[in-house]
Amino acid sequence: MHITGVKTERGIMDISSAGKTRILINLGSALLGRALQDVISANPSFETFVATDSRSSHVFDPHHIVVDVHALAKDPQSHWPNAKMILIDTGLPEDELISLLLHHKFYGVISTDTPPEMFSKALHTVSKGQIWIDNDKIKALLHNQPSHLKPAGRANLSKKEQDIVAFIAQGLKNKEIAQRLCISEQTVKTHISRIFKKVDVVSRSQLVPLALKLRI
């Protein structure tokens, strides 16, 4: 077992700092992992770990796992099933990124060129149960989806419901969606409930790949 760079003065076994969000950085490159740790650790509300051995899973229980495509091959979600997984996009082709979104349960996608302050905002957003995908990335994905992903199911959703799915995929909260559509927050909740039933999902995170499938 080997863990590097735990940000605490009391050693690696002290992993229960009250009020802090524990983040496991599990990347294919240890060098990139430590560099990312320096960025995240600048925010005192985060406690970071760089994992270099999956056996470290029994030592701590992270809230979030930050992974790249190389780390996915080790199936980190099986080691930390309760953690929310965030993908670092290192410049993946759009087809490959869409495939990853459809086959893994990500709560966020963050580009490597994201400014540090936006990185912190993304982590806080995910901590609140919301979805974070860089705006430029989600717009590119939604408008340039490969043809092999058929827009099945679009006919089952009204135009307003499709708009709501797109807004959820961009990480907007119900109140923000209501403001965009000039409707009440309760009406948004009603629409979301209907969407869940129509497309047979149970969480907002599942609507991100749906938005890609529908090419909204």
Coordinates of C-alpha atoms in Angstrom, one line a residue:
M1 CA 0.0 0.0 0.0
H2 CA 1.3 3.4 -0.9
I3 CA -0.3 6.8 -0.7
T4 CA 1.6 10.0 -1.4
G5 CA 1.0 13.6 -0.4
V6 CA -1.8 13.5 2.1
K7 CA -2.4 17.1 3.0
T8 CA -2.6 16.9 6.8
E9 CA -0.1 17.6 9.6
R10 CA -1.1 14.4 11.5
G11 CA -0.2 11.9 8.9
I12 CA -1.9 9.7 6.4
M13 CA -4.1 7.9 8.9
D14 CA -5.8 11.2 9.9
I15 CA -8.3 11.3 7.0
S16 CA -11.4 12.5 8.8
S17 CA -10.8 16.3 8.8
A18 CA -14.2 17.7 9.7
G19 CA -15.8 19.8 7.0
K20 CA -13.3 18.9 4.3
T21 CA -14.1 17.2 1.1
R22 CA -11.8 14.2 0.6
I23 CA -10.5 13.9 -3.0
L24 CA -8.6 10.9 -4.3
I25 CA -6.5 11.7 -7.4
N26 CA -6.1 8.5 -9.3
L27 CA -4.4 9.2 -12.6
G28 CA -2.2 7.2 -15.0
S29 CA 0.7 9.6 -14.4
A30 CA 1.9 10.1 -10.8
L31 CA 3.6 13.3 -11.9
L32 CA 0.4 14.7 -13.3
G33 CA -1.4 13.5 -10.2
R34 CA 1.0 15.4 -7.9
A35 CA 0.7 18.6 -10.0
L36 CA -3.1 18.4 -9.8
Q37 CA -2.9 17.8 -6.1
D38 CA -1.0 21.1 -5.8
V39 CA -3.8 22.9 -7.7
I40 CA -6.6 21.4 -5.6
S41 CA -4.9 21.7 -2.3
A42 CA -4.6 25.4 -2.6
N43 CA -8.3 25.4 -1.5
P44 CA -8.4 24.6 2.3
S45 CA -11.8 23.0 2.0
F46 CA -10.3 20.0 0.1
E47 CA -8.2 17.2 1.5
T48 CA -6.3 15.5 -1.3
F49 CA -4.6 12.1 -1.8
V50 CA -2.6 10.7 -4.7
A51 CA -3.2 7.0 -4.9
T52 CA -0.4 4.9 -6.5
D53 CA -1.8 1.6 -5.3
S54 CA -5.4 0.5 -5.4
R55 CA -4.9 -1.4 -2.2
S56 CA -5.0 1.9 -0.4
S57 CA -8.8 1.8 -0.6
H58 CA -9.2 0.4 2.9
V59 CA -7.2 3.3 4.4
F60 CA -9.6 6.1 3.6
D61 CA -13.0 6.7 2.0
P62 CA -12.9 9.6 -0.5
H63 CA -15.9 11.7 -1.4
H64 CA -14.7 12.1 -5.0
I65 CA -12.2 10.3 -7.3
V66 CA -10.5 12.3 -10.0
V67 CA -9.5 10.0 -12.9
D68 CA -8.2 10.1 -16.4
V69 CA -8.8 7.6 -19.2
H70 CA -5.7 5.5 -18.2
A71 CA -6.9 5.1 -14.6
L72 CA -10.3 3.9 -15.8
A73 CA -8.7 0.6 -17.0
K74 CA -8.1 -0.2 -13.3
D75 CA -11.8 0.2 -12.5
P76 CA -11.5 2.7 -9.6
Q77 CA -15.2 2.7 -9.0
S78 CA -15.1 -0.9 -7.9
H79 CA -12.6 0.0 -5.2
W80 CA -14.4 3.2 -4.0
P81 CA -18.1 2.5 -5.0
N82 CA -19.5 5.4 -2.9
A83 CA -17.3 8.1 -4.3
K84 CA -18.3 10.4 -7.2
M85 CA -16.1 10.0 -10.2
I86 CA -14.8 13.1 -12.1
L87 CA -13.0 12.6 -15.4
I88 CA -10.0 14.7 -16.4
D89 CA -10.2 15.3 -20.1
T90 CA -6.7 15.3 -21.5
G91 CA -7.8 16.2 -25.0
L92 CA -9.7 13.0 -25.8
P93 CA -11.4 12.8 -29.3
E94 CA -15.1 13.6 -29.0
D95 CA -16.1 10.1 -30.1
E96 CA -14.1 8.6 -27.3
L97 CA -15.3 11.1 -24.7
I98 CA -18.9 10.4 -25.6
S99 CA -18.4 6.7 -25.3
L100 CA -16.9 7.1 -21.8
L101 CA -19.8 9.3 -20.8
L102 CA -22.3 6.6 -22.0
H103 CA -20.5 3.8 -20.2
H104 CA -19.4 5.3 -16.9
K105 CA -21.2 7.2 -14.2
F106 CA -19.3 10.5 -14.1
Y107 CA -20.4 13.5 -12.0
G108 CA -18.1 15.9 -13.8
V109 CA -15.8 16.3 -16.8
I110 CA -13.0 18.9 -16.4
S111 CA -10.4 19.9 -19.0
T112 CA -6.7 20.1 -18.2
D113 CA -6.7 23.8 -19.2
T114 CA -9.4 24.7 -16.7
P115 CA -8.3 27.6 -14.5
P116 CA -7.7 26.7 -10.9
E117 CA -10.5 28.8 -9.5
M118 CA -13.0 27.0 -11.9
F119 CA -11.6 23.7 -10.9
S120 CA -12.5 24.4 -7.3
K121 CA -15.9 25.6 -8.4
A122 CA -16.4 22.3 -10.3
L123 CA -15.5 20.2 -7.3
H124 CA -17.9 22.2 -5.0
T125 CA -20.6 21.8 -7.6
V126 CA -20.2 18.0 -7.6
S127 CA -20.1 18.0 -3.8
K128 CA -23.6 19.5 -3.9
G129 CA -24.9 16.7 -6.0
Q130 CA -24.8 18.6 -9.3
I131 CA -23.2 17.7 -12.6
W132 CA -20.2 19.7 -13.9
I133 CA -19.1 19.7 -17.5
D134 CA -17.0 22.5 -18.9
N135 CA -19.4 24.7 -21.0
D136 CA -17.3 24.7 -24.1
K137 CA -17.0 20.9 -23.9
I138 CA -20.7 20.2 -23.4
K139 CA -21.6 22.5 -26.3
A140 CA -19.2 20.8 -28.6
L141 CA -20.4 17.4 -27.6
L142 CA -24.1 18.2 -28.0
H143 CA -23.6 19.7 -31.4
N144 CA -21.1 17.4 -32.9
Q145 CA -22.3 14.0 -31.7
P146 CA -21.1 11.1 -34.0
S147 CA -23.7 9.6 -36.3
H148 CA -23.6 6.1 -34.7
L149 CA -25.4 7.4 -31.6
K150 CA -29.0 7.5 -32.7
P151 CA -31.4 10.1 -31.2
A152 CA -33.8 7.4 -30.0
G153 CA -36.4 8.6 -27.6
R154 CA -36.4 12.3 -28.6
A155 CA -40.0 12.0 -29.8
N156 CA -41.1 11.1 -26.3
L157 CA -39.9 14.4 -24.9
S158 CA -41.5 17.8 -25.5
K159 CA -39.4 20.7 -26.6
K160 CA -39.4 22.1 -23.1
E161 CA -38.4 18.8 -21.6
Q162 CA -35.6 18.5 -24.1
D163 CA -34.5 22.0 -23.0
I164 CA -34.5 21.0 -19.4
V165 CA -32.5 17.8 -20.1
A166 CA -29.9 20.0 -21.8
F167 CA -29.8 22.5 -18.9
I168 CA -29.4 19.6 -16.4
A169 CA -26.5 18.2 -18.5
Q170 CA -24.8 21.6 -18.2
G171 CA -25.1 21.5 -14.4
L172 CA -27.9 24.0 -13.9
K173 CA -30.0 23.8 -10.7
N174 CA -33.8 23.8 -10.8
K175 CA -33.9 27.5 -9.8
E176 CA -31.6 28.5 -12.6
I177 CA -33.5 26.4 -15.1
A178 CA -36.7 28.1 -14.0
Q179 CA -35.2 31.5 -14.6
R180 CA -34.0 30.5 -18.1
L181 CA -37.4 29.1 -19.1
C182 CA -39.4 31.8 -17.3
I183 CA -41.4 29.2 -15.3
S184 CA -41.7 28.4 -11.6
E185 CA -39.3 26.1 -9.9
Q186 CA -42.1 23.8 -9.0
T187 CA -43.0 23.5 -12.7
V188 CA -39.4 22.5 -13.4
K189 CA -39.6 19.8 -10.7
T190 CA -42.8 18.5 -12.3
H191 CA -41.1 18.4 -15.7
I192 CA -38.1 16.5 -14.3
S193 CA -40.3 14.0 -12.6
R194 CA -42.1 13.3 -16.0
I195 CA -38.7 13.1 -17.8
F196 CA -37.5 10.5 -15.3
K197 CA -40.6 8.4 -15.9
K198 CA -40.4 8.8 -19.7
V199 CA -36.8 7.8 -20.1
D200 CA -36.6 5.4 -17.2
V201 CA -33.8 7.1 -15.1
V202 CA -33.6 7.8 -11.4
S203 CA -31.0 10.5 -11.1
R204 CA -29.9 13.8 -12.8
S205 CA -26.5 12.4 -13.6
Q206 CA -28.1 9.8 -15.9
L207 CA -29.5 12.6 -18.0
V208 CA -26.1 13.7 -19.2
P209 CA -25.6 10.7 -21.5
L210 CA -29.2 11.0 -22.4
A211 CA -28.6 14.5 -23.6
L212 CA -25.8 13.2 -25.8
K213 CA -27.9 10.4 -27.2
L214 CA -30.7 12.8 -28.0
R215 CA -28.3 15.3 -29.6
I216 CA -30.0 18.1 -27.6

